[in-house]
mmCIF file of C-alpha atoms and ligand atoms in Angstrom:
data_model
loop_
_atom_site.group_PDB
_atom_site.id
_atom_site.type_symbol
_atom_site.label_atom_id
_atom_site.label_comp_id
_atom_site.label_asym_id
_atom_site.label_seq_id
_atom_site.Cartn_x
_atom_site.Cartn_y
_atom_site.Cartn_z
ATOM 1 C CA MET A 1 39.107 23.064 -28.172
ATOM 2 C CA LYS A 2 42.858 22.848 -28.512
ATOM 3 C CA ALA A 3 43.347 22.839 -24.741
ATOM 4 C CA MET A 4 40.807 20.043 -24.532
ATOM 5 C CA LYS A 5 42.747 17.960 -27.044
ATOM 6 C CA ILE A 6 45.979 18.504 -25.165
ATOM 7 C CA LEU A 7 44.268 17.508 -21.948
ATOM 8 C CA VAL A 8 42.861 14.327 -23.467
ATOM 9 C CA PHE A 9 46.262 13.476 -24.877
ATOM 10 C CA PHE A 10 47.871 14.144 -21.513
ATOM 11 C CA PHE A 11 45.500 11.802 -19.686
ATOM 12 C CA CYS A 12 45.657 9.067 -22.273
ATOM 13 C CA CYS A 13 49.418 8.917 -22.215
ATOM 14 C CA LEU A 14 49.772 9.354 -18.520
ATOM 15 C CA SER A 15 47.491 6.408 -17.846
ATOM 16 C CA LEU A 16 49.310 4.295 -20.448
ATOM 17 C CA ARG A 17 52.621 5.104 -18.796
ATOM 18 C CA SER A 18 51.454 4.279 -15.290
ATOM 19 C CA ALA A 19 49.945 1.044 -16.570
ATOM 20 C CA LEU A 20 53.270 0.188 -18.169
ATOM 21 C CA SER A 21 55.355 1.033 -15.160
ATOM 22 C CA SER A 22 53.356 -1.242 -12.883
ATOM 23 C CA HIS A 23 52.976 -4.978 -13.252
ATOM 24 C CA SER A 24 53.224 -5.670 -16.956
ATOM 25 C CA ARG A 25 56.602 -4.270 -17.784
ATOM 26 C CA TYR A 26 58.942 -6.379 -19.849
ATOM 27 C CA ASP A 27 62.715 -6.401 -20.094
ATOM 28 C CA ALA A 28 62.685 -8.273 -23.387
ATOM 29 C CA ILE A 29 60.470 -9.408 -26.245
ATOM 30 C CA PHE A 30 61.009 -12.577 -28.271
ATOM 31 C CA ASN A 31 58.969 -12.917 -31.437
ATOM 32 C CA LEU A 32 58.260 -15.853 -33.759
ATOM 33 C CA GLY A 33 56.213 -15.501 -36.921
ATOM 34 C CA ASP A 34 56.086 -14.654 -40.611
ATOM 35 C CA SER A 35 56.158 -11.549 -42.808
ATOM 36 C CA HIS A 36 53.731 -9.643 -40.599
ATOM 37 C CA SER A 37 56.470 -9.463 -37.965
ATOM 38 C CA ASP A 38 59.792 -10.193 -39.734
ATOM 39 C CA THR A 39 62.126 -7.259 -39.079
ATOM 40 C CA GLY A 40 64.870 -8.438 -41.440
ATOM 41 C CA ASN A 41 65.593 -12.169 -41.267
ATOM 42 C CA TYR A 42 64.303 -13.119 -44.714
ATOM 43 C CA PRO A 43 66.795 -11.107 -46.825
ATOM 44 C CA ARG A 44 69.570 -12.672 -44.732
ATOM 45 C CA THR A 45 68.595 -16.205 -45.796
ATOM 46 C CA ASP A 46 69.355 -17.568 -49.259
ATOM 47 C CA ALA A 47 65.704 -17.443 -50.256
ATOM 48 C CA THR A 48 65.093 -16.304 -53.806
ATOM 49 C CA ALA A 49 61.355 -15.442 -53.856
ATOM 50 C CA PHE A 50 59.833 -12.060 -52.992
ATOM 51 C CA LEU A 51 63.150 -10.194 -52.942
ATOM 52 C CA VAL A 52 61.284 -6.982 -53.802
ATOM 53 C CA ILE A 53 61.316 -6.210 -50.067
ATOM 54 C CA LYS A 54 65.039 -5.512 -50.378
ATOM 55 C CA SER A 55 64.334 -2.274 -52.231
ATOM 56 C CA LEU A 56 62.207 0.829 -51.963
ATOM 57 C CA PRO A 57 59.324 1.594 -51.667
ATOM 58 C CA TYR A 58 59.569 -1.009 -48.874
ATOM 59 C CA GLY A 59 60.685 0.950 -45.833
ATOM 60 C CA GLU A 60 60.109 4.348 -47.461
ATOM 61 C CA THR A 61 58.043 5.872 -44.656
ATOM 62 C CA PHE A 62 59.754 5.535 -41.315
ATOM 63 C CA PHE A 63 63.174 3.960 -41.704
ATOM 64 C CA ARG A 64 63.635 5.636 -45.126
ATOM 65 C CA ARG A 65 65.408 2.527 -46.377
ATOM 66 C CA PRO A 66 64.443 -1.106 -46.923
ATOM 67 C CA THR A 67 64.969 -3.066 -43.693
ATOM 68 C CA GLY A 68 63.467 -6.396 -44.735
ATOM 69 C CA ARG A 69 60.094 -5.439 -43.269
ATOM 70 C CA CYS A 70 57.161 -6.185 -45.581
ATOM 71 C CA SER A 71 55.636 -2.730 -45.236
ATOM 72 C CA ASN A 72 56.376 0.924 -45.825
ATOM 73 C CA GLY A 73 57.360 1.331 -42.161
ATOM 74 C CA ARG A 74 56.976 -0.135 -38.696
ATOM 75 C CA LEU A 75 55.132 -3.367 -37.872
ATOM 76 C CA ILE A 76 52.949 -4.416 -34.918
ATOM 77 C CA VAL A 77 55.990 -5.841 -33.112
ATOM 78 C CA ASP A 78 57.798 -2.483 -33.487
ATOM 79 C CA PHE A 79 54.904 -0.564 -31.940
ATOM 80 C CA ILE A 80 54.681 -3.051 -29.071
ATOM 81 C CA ALA A 81 58.427 -2.679 -28.431
ATOM 82 C CA GLU A 82 57.961 1.114 -28.413
ATOM 83 C CA ALA A 83 55.073 0.827 -25.937
ATOM 84 C CA PHE A 84 57.291 -1.068 -23.516
ATOM 85 C CA GLY A 85 60.215 1.292 -23.988
ATOM 86 C CA LEU A 86 62.312 -1.403 -25.662
ATOM 87 C CA PRO A 87 64.478 -1.099 -28.776
ATOM 88 C CA TYR A 88 63.193 -2.533 -32.069
ATOM 89 C CA LEU A 89 63.909 -6.255 -32.066
ATOM 90 C CA PRO A 90 66.983 -7.105 -34.133
ATOM 91 C CA PRO A 91 66.460 -9.978 -36.565
ATOM 92 C CA TYR A 92 68.104 -13.138 -35.206
ATOM 93 C CA LEU A 93 70.201 -13.565 -38.367
ATOM 94 C CA ALA A 94 71.745 -10.108 -37.824
ATOM 95 C CA VAL A 95 72.776 -10.856 -34.238
ATOM 96 C CA ALA A 96 76.445 -11.744 -33.952
ATOM 97 C CA LYS A 97 77.110 -15.256 -32.657
ATOM 98 C CA GLY A 98 77.330 -15.244 -28.874
ATOM 99 C CA ALA A 99 76.135 -11.632 -28.538
ATOM 100 C CA ARG A 100 74.103 -11.058 -25.387
ATOM 101 C CA VAL A 101 71.008 -9.222 -26.574
ATOM 102 C CA ARG A 102 69.154 -8.734 -23.322
ATOM 103 C CA THR A 103 66.184 -6.787 -24.725
ATOM 104 C CA GLY A 104 64.937 -9.404 -27.135
ATOM 105 C CA VAL A 105 65.342 -10.846 -30.599
ATOM 106 C CA ASN A 106 63.046 -11.471 -33.542
ATOM 107 C CA PHE A 107 62.962 -14.946 -35.111
ATOM 108 C CA ALA A 108 60.135 -14.320 -37.604
ATOM 109 C CA VAL A 109 60.808 -15.088 -41.273
ATOM 110 C CA THR A 110 58.804 -13.870 -44.253
ATOM 111 C CA GLY A 111 56.973 -16.759 -45.866
ATOM 112 C CA ALA A 112 57.419 -19.008 -42.833
ATOM 113 C CA THR A 113 54.883 -21.751 -42.209
ATOM 114 C CA ALA A 114 53.736 -23.140 -38.871
ATOM 115 C CA VAL A 115 53.891 -26.706 -40.181
ATOM 116 C CA ASP A 116 57.277 -28.095 -41.290
ATOM 117 C CA PRO A 117 58.144 -28.029 -45.014
ATOM 118 C CA SER A 118 58.251 -31.843 -45.196
ATOM 119 C CA TYR A 119 54.439 -31.841 -44.979
ATOM 120 C CA PHE A 120 54.153 -29.524 -47.991
ATOM 121 C CA TYR A 121 56.685 -31.570 -49.965
ATOM 122 C CA ALA A 122 54.675 -34.725 -49.221
ATOM 123 C CA GLN A 123 51.597 -32.897 -50.536
ATOM 124 C CA LYS A 124 53.547 -31.915 -53.683
ATOM 125 C CA ILE A 125 53.268 -28.215 -52.871
ATOM 126 C CA GLY A 126 56.742 -27.816 -51.376
ATOM 127 C CA GLN A 127 57.924 -25.969 -54.498
ATOM 128 C CA GLN A 128 55.612 -23.103 -53.559
ATOM 129 C CA LEU A 129 57.369 -22.400 -50.257
ATOM 130 C CA TRP A 130 59.504 -19.276 -49.990
ATOM 131 C CA THR A 131 61.474 -20.488 -46.992
ATOM 132 C CA ASN A 132 62.139 -23.604 -44.938
ATOM 133 C CA ASP A 133 62.490 -21.573 -41.743
ATOM 134 C CA SER A 134 59.221 -22.786 -40.225
ATOM 135 C CA LEU A 135 58.191 -22.422 -36.608
ATOM 136 C CA SER A 136 60.366 -25.348 -35.469
ATOM 137 C CA VAL A 137 63.460 -23.812 -37.100
ATOM 138 C CA GLN A 138 62.709 -20.507 -35.347
ATOM 139 C CA LEU A 139 62.397 -22.382 -32.034
ATOM 140 C CA GLY A 140 65.796 -23.935 -32.680
ATOM 141 C CA TRP A 141 67.227 -20.441 -33.177
ATOM 142 C CA PHE A 142 65.693 -19.390 -29.855
ATOM 143 C CA LYS A 143 67.342 -22.334 -28.083
ATOM 144 C CA ASN A 144 70.671 -21.392 -29.686
ATOM 145 C CA LEU A 145 70.360 -17.795 -28.578
ATOM 146 C CA LYS A 146 69.356 -18.842 -25.074
ATOM 147 C CA LYS A 147 72.865 -20.228 -24.508
ATOM 148 C CA SER A 148 74.292 -16.735 -24.840
ATOM 149 C CA LEU A 149 71.642 -15.159 -22.588
ATOM 150 C CA CYS A 150 71.804 -17.370 -19.514
ATOM 151 C CA THR A 151 73.525 -20.548 -18.427
ATOM 152 C CA THR A 152 71.663 -21.834 -15.368
ATOM 153 C CA LYS A 153 67.958 -22.705 -15.231
ATOM 154 C CA GLN A 154 67.522 -20.155 -12.463
ATOM 155 C CA ALA A 155 69.125 -17.345 -14.472
ATOM 156 C CA CYS A 156 67.066 -18.233 -17.552
ATOM 157 C CA ASP A 157 63.829 -18.371 -15.552
ATOM 158 C CA GLU A 158 64.633 -14.967 -14.028
ATOM 159 C CA HIS A 159 65.171 -13.391 -17.448
ATOM 160 C CA PHE A 160 62.267 -15.066 -19.260
ATOM 161 C CA LYS A 161 59.851 -14.308 -16.412
ATOM 162 C CA LYS A 162 60.274 -10.657 -17.358
ATOM 163 C CA SER A 163 60.036 -11.288 -21.105
ATOM 164 C CA LEU A 164 57.108 -11.168 -23.488
ATOM 165 C CA PHE A 165 56.940 -14.033 -25.985
ATOM 166 C CA MET A 166 54.987 -13.243 -29.124
ATOM 167 C CA ILE A 167 53.888 -16.187 -31.272
ATOM 168 C CA GLY A 168 52.463 -15.175 -34.620
ATOM 169 C CA GLU A 169 50.793 -14.281 -36.605
ATOM 170 C CA ILE A 170 51.804 -17.631 -38.101
ATOM 171 C CA GLY A 171 49.802 -20.074 -40.242
ATOM 172 C CA GLU A 172 48.620 -17.667 -42.938
ATOM 173 C CA ASN A 173 51.278 -19.010 -45.327
ATOM 174 C CA ASP A 174 50.330 -22.626 -44.616
ATOM 175 C CA TYR A 175 46.837 -21.825 -45.857
ATOM 176 C CA MET A 176 47.843 -19.398 -48.595
ATOM 177 C CA PHE A 177 50.308 -21.767 -50.306
ATOM 178 C CA SER A 178 47.703 -24.546 -50.078
ATOM 179 C CA LEU A 179 44.958 -22.377 -51.576
ATOM 180 C CA LEU A 180 47.256 -21.127 -54.341
ATOM 181 C CA SER A 181 48.029 -24.771 -55.160
ATOM 182 C CA GLY A 182 44.356 -25.400 -55.775
ATOM 183 C CA ARG A 183 43.197 -26.817 -52.429
ATOM 184 C CA SER A 184 39.620 -25.899 -51.582
ATOM 185 C CA ILE A 185 38.529 -24.178 -48.395
ATOM 186 C CA LYS A 186 36.717 -27.394 -47.504
ATOM 187 C CA GLN A 187 39.949 -29.402 -47.828
ATOM 188 C CA LEU A 188 41.725 -26.790 -45.767
ATOM 189 C CA ARG A 189 39.449 -27.280 -42.757
ATOM 190 C CA ALA A 190 40.982 -30.726 -42.294
ATOM 191 C CA PHE A 191 44.424 -29.054 -42.223
ATOM 192 C CA VAL A 192 43.579 -26.672 -39.343
ATOM 193 C CA PRO A 193 44.374 -29.162 -36.519
ATOM 194 C CA LEU A 194 47.872 -29.622 -38.001
ATOM 195 C CA VAL A 195 48.572 -25.898 -38.178
ATOM 196 C CA VAL A 196 47.173 -25.208 -34.725
ATOM 197 C CA GLY A 197 49.024 -28.280 -33.412
ATOM 198 C CA ALA A 198 52.329 -26.811 -34.631
ATOM 199 C CA ILE A 199 51.499 -23.537 -32.879
ATOM 200 C CA THR A 200 50.488 -25.128 -29.589
ATOM 201 C CA ARG A 201 53.599 -27.338 -29.640
ATOM 202 C CA ALA A 202 55.746 -24.218 -30.014
ATOM 203 C CA ILE A 203 53.963 -22.620 -27.059
ATOM 204 C CA SER A 204 54.611 -25.693 -24.901
ATOM 205 C CA VAL A 205 58.293 -25.685 -25.844
ATOM 206 C CA LEU A 206 58.633 -21.998 -24.944
ATOM 207 C CA ILE A 207 56.900 -22.516 -21.594
ATOM 208 C CA GLU A 208 59.166 -25.489 -20.843
ATOM 209 C CA GLU A 209 62.098 -23.181 -21.656
ATOM 210 C CA GLY A 210 60.884 -20.636 -19.092
ATOM 211 C CA ALA A 211 58.376 -18.398 -20.888
ATOM 212 C CA VAL A 212 55.576 -17.128 -18.625
ATOM 213 C CA ASP A 213 53.898 -14.308 -20.563
ATOM 214 C CA LEU A 214 52.924 -15.325 -24.082
ATOM 215 C CA MET A 215 50.883 -13.461 -26.642
ATOM 216 C CA VAL A 216 49.495 -15.809 -29.296
ATOM 217 C CA SER A 217 47.865 -14.226 -32.286
ATOM 218 C CA GLY A 218 45.049 -15.487 -34.436
ATOM 219 C CA GLN A 219 44.648 -15.128 -38.190
ATOM 220 C CA LEU A 220 43.789 -11.880 -39.939
ATOM 221 C CA PRO A 221 40.688 -11.539 -42.149
ATOM 222 C CA VAL A 222 42.757 -12.495 -45.195
ATOM 223 C CA GLY A 223 39.619 -12.494 -47.366
ATOM 224 C CA CYS A 224 39.822 -8.678 -47.219
ATOM 225 C CA THR A 225 43.309 -8.431 -48.731
ATOM 226 C CA SER A 226 43.700 -7.062 -52.249
ATOM 227 C CA MET A 227 45.577 -10.208 -53.184
ATOM 228 C CA PHE A 228 42.748 -12.559 -52.181
ATOM 229 C CA LEU A 229 40.137 -10.196 -53.649
ATOM 230 C CA THR A 230 42.015 -10.409 -56.961
ATOM 231 C CA VAL A 231 43.198 -14.021 -57.082
ATOM 232 C CA PHE A 232 40.011 -15.540 -55.654
ATOM 233 C CA GLN A 233 37.545 -13.088 -57.170
ATOM 234 C CA SER A 234 34.026 -14.295 -57.808
ATOM 235 C CA THR A 235 31.317 -13.350 -60.294
ATOM 236 C CA ASN A 236 28.765 -14.296 -57.664
ATOM 237 C CA GLU A 237 27.817 -11.172 -55.772
ATOM 238 C CA SER A 238 26.815 -13.148 -52.713
ATOM 239 C CA ALA A 239 30.461 -14.232 -52.249
ATOM 240 C CA TYR A 240 31.160 -10.732 -50.913
ATOM 241 C CA ASP A 241 30.269 -9.106 -47.627
ATOM 242 C CA LYS A 242 28.127 -6.117 -48.590
ATOM 243 C CA ARG A 243 29.510 -3.774 -45.983
ATOM 244 C CA THR A 244 33.233 -4.441 -46.375
ATOM 245 C CA GLY A 245 33.576 -5.970 -49.837
ATOM 246 C CA CYS A 246 35.567 -8.848 -48.309
ATOM 247 C CA LEU A 247 35.320 -12.488 -49.432
ATOM 248 C CA LYS A 248 32.982 -14.133 -46.930
ATOM 249 C CA ALA A 249 33.993 -17.796 -47.300
ATOM 250 C CA TYR A 250 37.711 -17.045 -46.884
ATOM 251 C CA ASN A 251 37.135 -14.904 -43.842
ATOM 252 C CA ALA A 252 34.884 -17.581 -42.340
ATOM 253 C CA PHE A 253 37.735 -20.041 -42.809
ATOM 254 C CA PHE A 254 40.290 -17.854 -41.009
ATOM 255 C CA LYS A 255 37.745 -17.348 -38.227
ATOM 256 C CA TYR A 256 37.370 -21.129 -38.020
ATOM 257 C CA HIS A 257 41.125 -21.401 -37.432
ATOM 258 C CA ASN A 258 40.879 -18.769 -34.704
ATOM 259 C CA ASN A 259 38.087 -20.549 -32.858
ATOM 260 C CA TYR A 260 40.007 -23.808 -33.044
ATOM 261 C CA LEU A 261 43.156 -22.101 -31.747
ATOM 262 C CA LYS A 262 41.277 -20.430 -28.877
ATOM 263 C CA GLN A 263 39.969 -23.831 -27.731
ATOM 264 C CA LYS A 264 43.467 -25.264 -27.706
ATOM 265 C CA LEU A 265 44.816 -22.246 -25.807
ATOM 266 C CA GLU A 266 42.235 -22.961 -23.119
ATOM 267 C CA ASN A 267 43.687 -26.481 -22.764
ATOM 268 C CA LEU A 268 47.197 -25.033 -22.496
ATOM 269 C CA ARG A 269 46.081 -22.632 -19.764
ATOM 270 C CA GLN A 270 44.876 -25.622 -17.762
ATOM 271 C CA GLN A 271 48.059 -27.535 -18.448
ATOM 272 C CA TYR A 272 50.299 -24.592 -17.466
ATOM 273 C CA PRO A 273 48.390 -22.591 -14.817
ATOM 274 C CA HIS A 274 51.446 -20.464 -13.985
ATOM 275 C CA ALA A 275 51.712 -19.166 -17.560
ATOM 276 C CA ARG A 276 49.825 -16.135 -18.823
ATOM 277 C CA ILE A 277 48.663 -17.113 -22.311
ATOM 278 C CA MET A 278 47.098 -14.143 -24.081
ATOM 279 C CA TYR A 279 45.084 -14.449 -27.276
ATOM 280 C CA ALA A 280 45.634 -11.518 -29.630
ATOM 281 C CA ASP A 281 42.544 -10.987 -31.772
ATOM 282 C CA TYR A 282 44.175 -9.803 -35.011
ATOM 283 C CA TYR A 283 40.967 -10.674 -36.856
ATOM 284 C CA GLY A 284 38.742 -8.497 -34.699
ATOM 285 C CA VAL A 285 41.019 -5.510 -34.657
ATOM 286 C CA ALA A 286 41.677 -5.610 -38.422
ATOM 287 C CA MET A 287 37.966 -6.116 -39.113
ATOM 288 C CA SER A 288 37.167 -2.900 -37.254
ATOM 289 C CA ILE A 289 39.387 -1.124 -39.789
ATOM 290 C CA TYR A 290 37.718 -2.807 -42.789
ATOM 291 C CA ARG A 291 34.284 -1.977 -41.369
ATOM 292 C CA SER A 292 34.998 1.709 -40.759
ATOM 293 C CA PRO A 293 38.091 2.663 -42.782
ATOM 294 C CA LYS A 294 37.271 6.379 -42.647
ATOM 295 C CA HIS A 295 37.162 6.327 -38.862
ATOM 296 C CA TYR A 296 40.857 5.352 -38.999
ATOM 297 C CA GLY A 297 41.745 7.936 -41.622
ATOM 298 C CA PHE A 298 41.716 5.549 -44.597
ATOM 299 C CA TYR A 299 39.874 5.811 -47.902
ATOM 300 C CA GLY A 300 36.505 4.095 -47.863
ATOM 301 C CA GLY A 301 35.172 1.751 -50.502
ATOM 302 C CA THR A 302 36.527 -1.550 -51.717
ATOM 303 C CA PRO A 303 39.935 -2.543 -50.265
ATOM 304 C CA ARG A 304 42.800 -1.349 -52.478
ATOM 305 C CA ALA A 305 46.559 -1.687 -52.099
ATOM 306 C CA CYS A 306 48.690 1.439 -51.822
ATOM 307 C CA CYS A 307 51.477 -0.112 -53.873
ATOM 308 C CA GLY A 308 50.604 -2.257 -56.861
ATOM 309 C CA GLY A 309 50.334 -2.723 -60.610
ATOM 310 C CA GLY A 310 46.720 -1.816 -61.331
ATOM 311 C CA GLY A 311 43.348 -3.508 -61.383
ATOM 312 C CA PRO A 312 40.276 -2.899 -59.212
ATOM 313 C CA HIS A 313 42.218 -3.592 -55.996
ATOM 314 C CA ASN A 314 45.553 -2.337 -57.327
ATOM 315 C CA PHE A 315 46.955 -5.855 -57.118
ATOM 316 C CA ASN A 316 48.465 -7.441 -60.187
ATOM 317 C CA THR A 317 50.271 -10.783 -59.940
ATOM 318 C CA THR A 318 52.564 -9.861 -62.849
ATOM 319 C CA ALA A 319 53.463 -6.447 -61.386
ATOM 320 C CA VAL A 320 53.545 -6.618 -57.598
ATOM 321 C CA CYS A 321 54.834 -3.811 -55.413
ATOM 322 C CA GLY A 322 58.535 -3.289 -56.056
ATOM 323 C CA GLN A 323 58.413 -4.698 -59.610
ATOM 324 C CA THR A 324 58.308 -2.783 -62.890
ATOM 325 C CA GLY A 325 54.750 -1.704 -63.611
ATOM 326 C CA ALA A 326 53.839 -1.202 -59.964
ATOM 327 C CA THR A 327 53.903 2.158 -58.244
ATOM 328 C CA PRO A 328 53.407 3.212 -54.640
ATOM 329 C CA CYS A 329 50.611 5.635 -53.756
ATOM 330 C CA LYS A 330 51.446 9.227 -52.782
ATOM 331 C CA ASP A 331 50.059 8.966 -49.245
ATOM 332 C CA PRO A 332 50.418 5.486 -47.706
ATOM 333 C CA SER A 333 48.828 6.727 -44.475
ATOM 334 C CA ALA A 334 45.501 6.905 -46.326
ATOM 335 C CA PHE A 335 45.642 3.158 -47.127
ATOM 336 C CA ALA A 336 45.341 0.131 -44.833
ATOM 337 C CA ASP A 337 46.588 -2.315 -47.481
ATOM 338 C CA TRP A 338 50.236 -1.804 -48.426
ATOM 339 C CA ASP A 339 51.144 -4.309 -51.159
ATOM 340 C CA GLY A 340 48.110 -6.524 -51.458
ATOM 341 C CA ILE A 341 48.854 -8.849 -48.543
ATOM 342 C CA HIS A 342 50.642 -6.768 -45.882
ATOM 343 C CA PHE A 343 49.437 -3.655 -44.092
ATOM 344 C CA THR A 344 50.760 -0.114 -44.159
ATOM 345 C CA GLU A 345 52.549 1.275 -41.133
ATOM 346 C CA SER A 346 49.403 3.283 -40.277
ATOM 347 C CA ALA A 347 47.252 0.156 -40.242
ATOM 348 C CA TYR A 348 49.823 -1.842 -38.243
ATOM 349 C CA HIS A 349 49.862 1.069 -35.785
ATOM 350 C CA HIS A 350 46.079 0.917 -35.335
ATOM 351 C CA ILE A 351 46.235 -2.850 -34.920
ATOM 352 C CA ALA A 352 49.004 -2.519 -32.302
ATOM 353 C CA LYS A 353 46.997 0.091 -30.385
ATOM 354 C CA GLY A 354 43.990 -2.235 -30.419
ATOM 355 C CA LEU A 355 46.126 -5.024 -28.980
ATOM 356 C CA ILE A 356 47.963 -2.894 -26.414
ATOM 357 C CA SER A 357 45.095 -0.901 -24.977
ATOM 358 C CA GLY A 358 42.000 -1.426 -27.131
ATOM 359 C CA GLY A 359 40.692 -4.614 -25.587
ATOM 360 C CA PHE A 360 41.725 -6.957 -28.415
ATOM 361 C CA THR A 361 44.079 -9.088 -26.318
ATOM 362 C CA SER A 362 42.588 -11.471 -23.823
ATOM 363 C CA PRO A 363 43.607 -11.512 -21.041
ATOM 364 C CA PRO A 364 44.801 -7.933 -21.656
ATOM 365 C CA LEU A 365 48.438 -7.175 -22.470
ATOM 366 C CA LEU A 366 48.365 -4.363 -19.929
ATOM 367 C CA SER A 367 46.890 -5.284 -16.577
HETATM 368 C C1 NAG B 1 63.925 -26.197 -48.671
HETATM 369 O O1 NAG B 1 64.349 -27.543 -48.559
HETATM 370 C C2 NAG B 1 64.200 -28.272 -49.774
HETATM 371 C C3 NAG B 1 64.471 -29.745 -49.474
HETATM 372 O O2 NAG B 1 65.502 -29.921 -48.588
HETATM 373 C C4 NAG B 1 65.129 -27.680 -50.805
HETATM 374 O O3 NAG B 1 65.033 -28.397 -52.013
HETATM 375 C C5 NAG B 1 64.710 -26.235 -51.024
HETATM 376 O O4 NAG B 1 65.573 -25.598 -51.943
HETATM 377 C C6 NAG B 1 64.692 -25.451 -49.735
HETATM 378 N N1 NAG B 1 64.043 -24.180 -49.982
HETATM 379 C C7 NAG B 1 64.594 -23.001 -49.647
HETATM 380 C C8 NAG B 1 63.808 -21.786 -49.997
HETATM 381 O O5 NAG B 1 65.657 -22.902 -49.079
HETATM 382 C C1 NAG B 2 26.003 -17.703 -55.416
HETATM 383 O O1 NAG B 2 26.395 -18.101 -54.102
HETATM 384 C C2 NAG B 2 25.308 -18.503 -53.317
HETATM 385 C C3 NAG B 2 25.799 -18.725 -51.888
HETATM 386 O O2 NAG B 2 27.168 -18.839 -51.805
HETATM 387 C C4 NAG B 2 24.695 -19.749 -53.905
HETATM 388 O O3 NAG B 2 23.617 -20.185 -53.127
HETATM 389 C C5 NAG B 2 24.233 -19.456 -55.329
HETATM 390 O O4 NAG B 2 23.784 -20.639 -55.930
HETATM 391 C C6 NAG B 2 25.351 -18.851 -56.169
HETATM 392 N N1 NAG B 2 24.841 -18.413 -57.433
HETATM 393 C C7 NAG B 2 25.420 -18.728 -58.580
HETATM 394 C C8 NAG B 2 24.802 -18.136 -59.814
HETATM 395 O O5 NAG B 2 26.404 -19.452 -58.665
HETATM 396 C C1 NAG B 3 49.253 -6.022 -64.860
HETATM 397 O O1 NAG B 3 50.609 -5.792 -65.135
HETATM 398 C C2 NAG B 3 50.976 -6.051 -66.461
HETATM 399 C C3 NAG B 3 52.494 -5.888 -66.533
HETATM 400 O O2 NAG B 3 52.905 -4.622 -66.115
HETATM 401 C C4 NAG B 3 50.223 -5.113 -67.402
HETATM 402 O O3 NAG B 3 50.560 -5.402 -68.733
HETATM 403 C C5 NAG B 3 48.717 -5.287 -67.158
HETATM 404 O O4 NAG B 3 48.006 -4.327 -67.922
HETATM 405 C C6 NAG B 3 48.380 -5.107 -65.706
HETATM 406 N N1 NAG B 3 46.973 -5.423 -65.461
HETATM 407 C C7 NAG B 3 46.097 -4.536 -64.978
HETATM 408 C C8 NAG B 3 44.718 -5.062 -64.738
HETATM 409 O O5 NAG B 3 46.377 -3.390 -64.698
#
């Protein structure tokens, strides 16, 4: 039995290595996004919301110190860097001016929106925003950094041809801040073309700058998070999916965004036939965890945060993870939900595996 396990492990990892050493090997990764992929930019801005991530238990599991990641440990982007044998991406705001970081940089900022803040201010919900470092600001940072990486178009093309560009997850905050300000799901549907438009514009810019391989992620099933299950709870039983306990209408909305995005990616593929635009199905891979939590080593039953201040989903708006009244669970690896909105390292690891070699990226990341 033990020999069998070792053999299976041997073959799995051997095939992953040979797949990596062939065609799809990257010299660098550049990432844009929000808190699901921020590796430390947010605490380096002068933002004043959600500073709990600057202290333990954030970071308790792997790094053993808070790094600015919104989890107990590593994120999807960290596991993807590991898979390609690259160092963890340094946050852009920690990179010294003019430093030549050849293996990639992370531009993601916690709380970032896809659409520019001016839109939210015009809608009178600008006050809700945690940061102004939206997708277009992150693109500006990329252009700044580019100057230190390469100076001629040829040199840039050479470097970026061997780089993986990850866009997203981004857009969740656009919707979340709108919902928290009282917008209905119905109103939000009209907002989807704006959010997706911001994402597709960013993709075009990156391709014009020399990106060839791009991984664009869709939305997660946010209606399964402990935060949504608490804040948008319903007394109507039929609001919930029987199998998972997730909020059906919210999940249907995030799926709607994904379908809209996938259509637009198809247009981009026609517009830029030389580019390899991959769609990363965050929704599908996370849903497989919510459907069969025990299969992944998590507790079954209704989704519950590892770290929180009580209540049926262990999410309490007046005592969120990191604040007085909230405590972390003993074994985060038994939970998928970390703090009500972000995942634990274990869950991010499963999601990353699904994207890298589990068939949840299309066309596949490894081919
Ligand atoms: C974002 O910009 C607005 C308007 O310029 C400003 O009032 C606000 O303080 C900024 N927010 C953050 C978090 O920096
Ligand atoms: C519960 O929700 C269903 C479908 O969403 C709806 O048809 C029904 O009228 C609701 N029931 C109540 C009591 O609100
Ligand atoms: C939420 O947190 C507050 C402050 O710590 C506490 O008084 C309250 O009992 C908590 N609510 C639940 C449902 O645990």
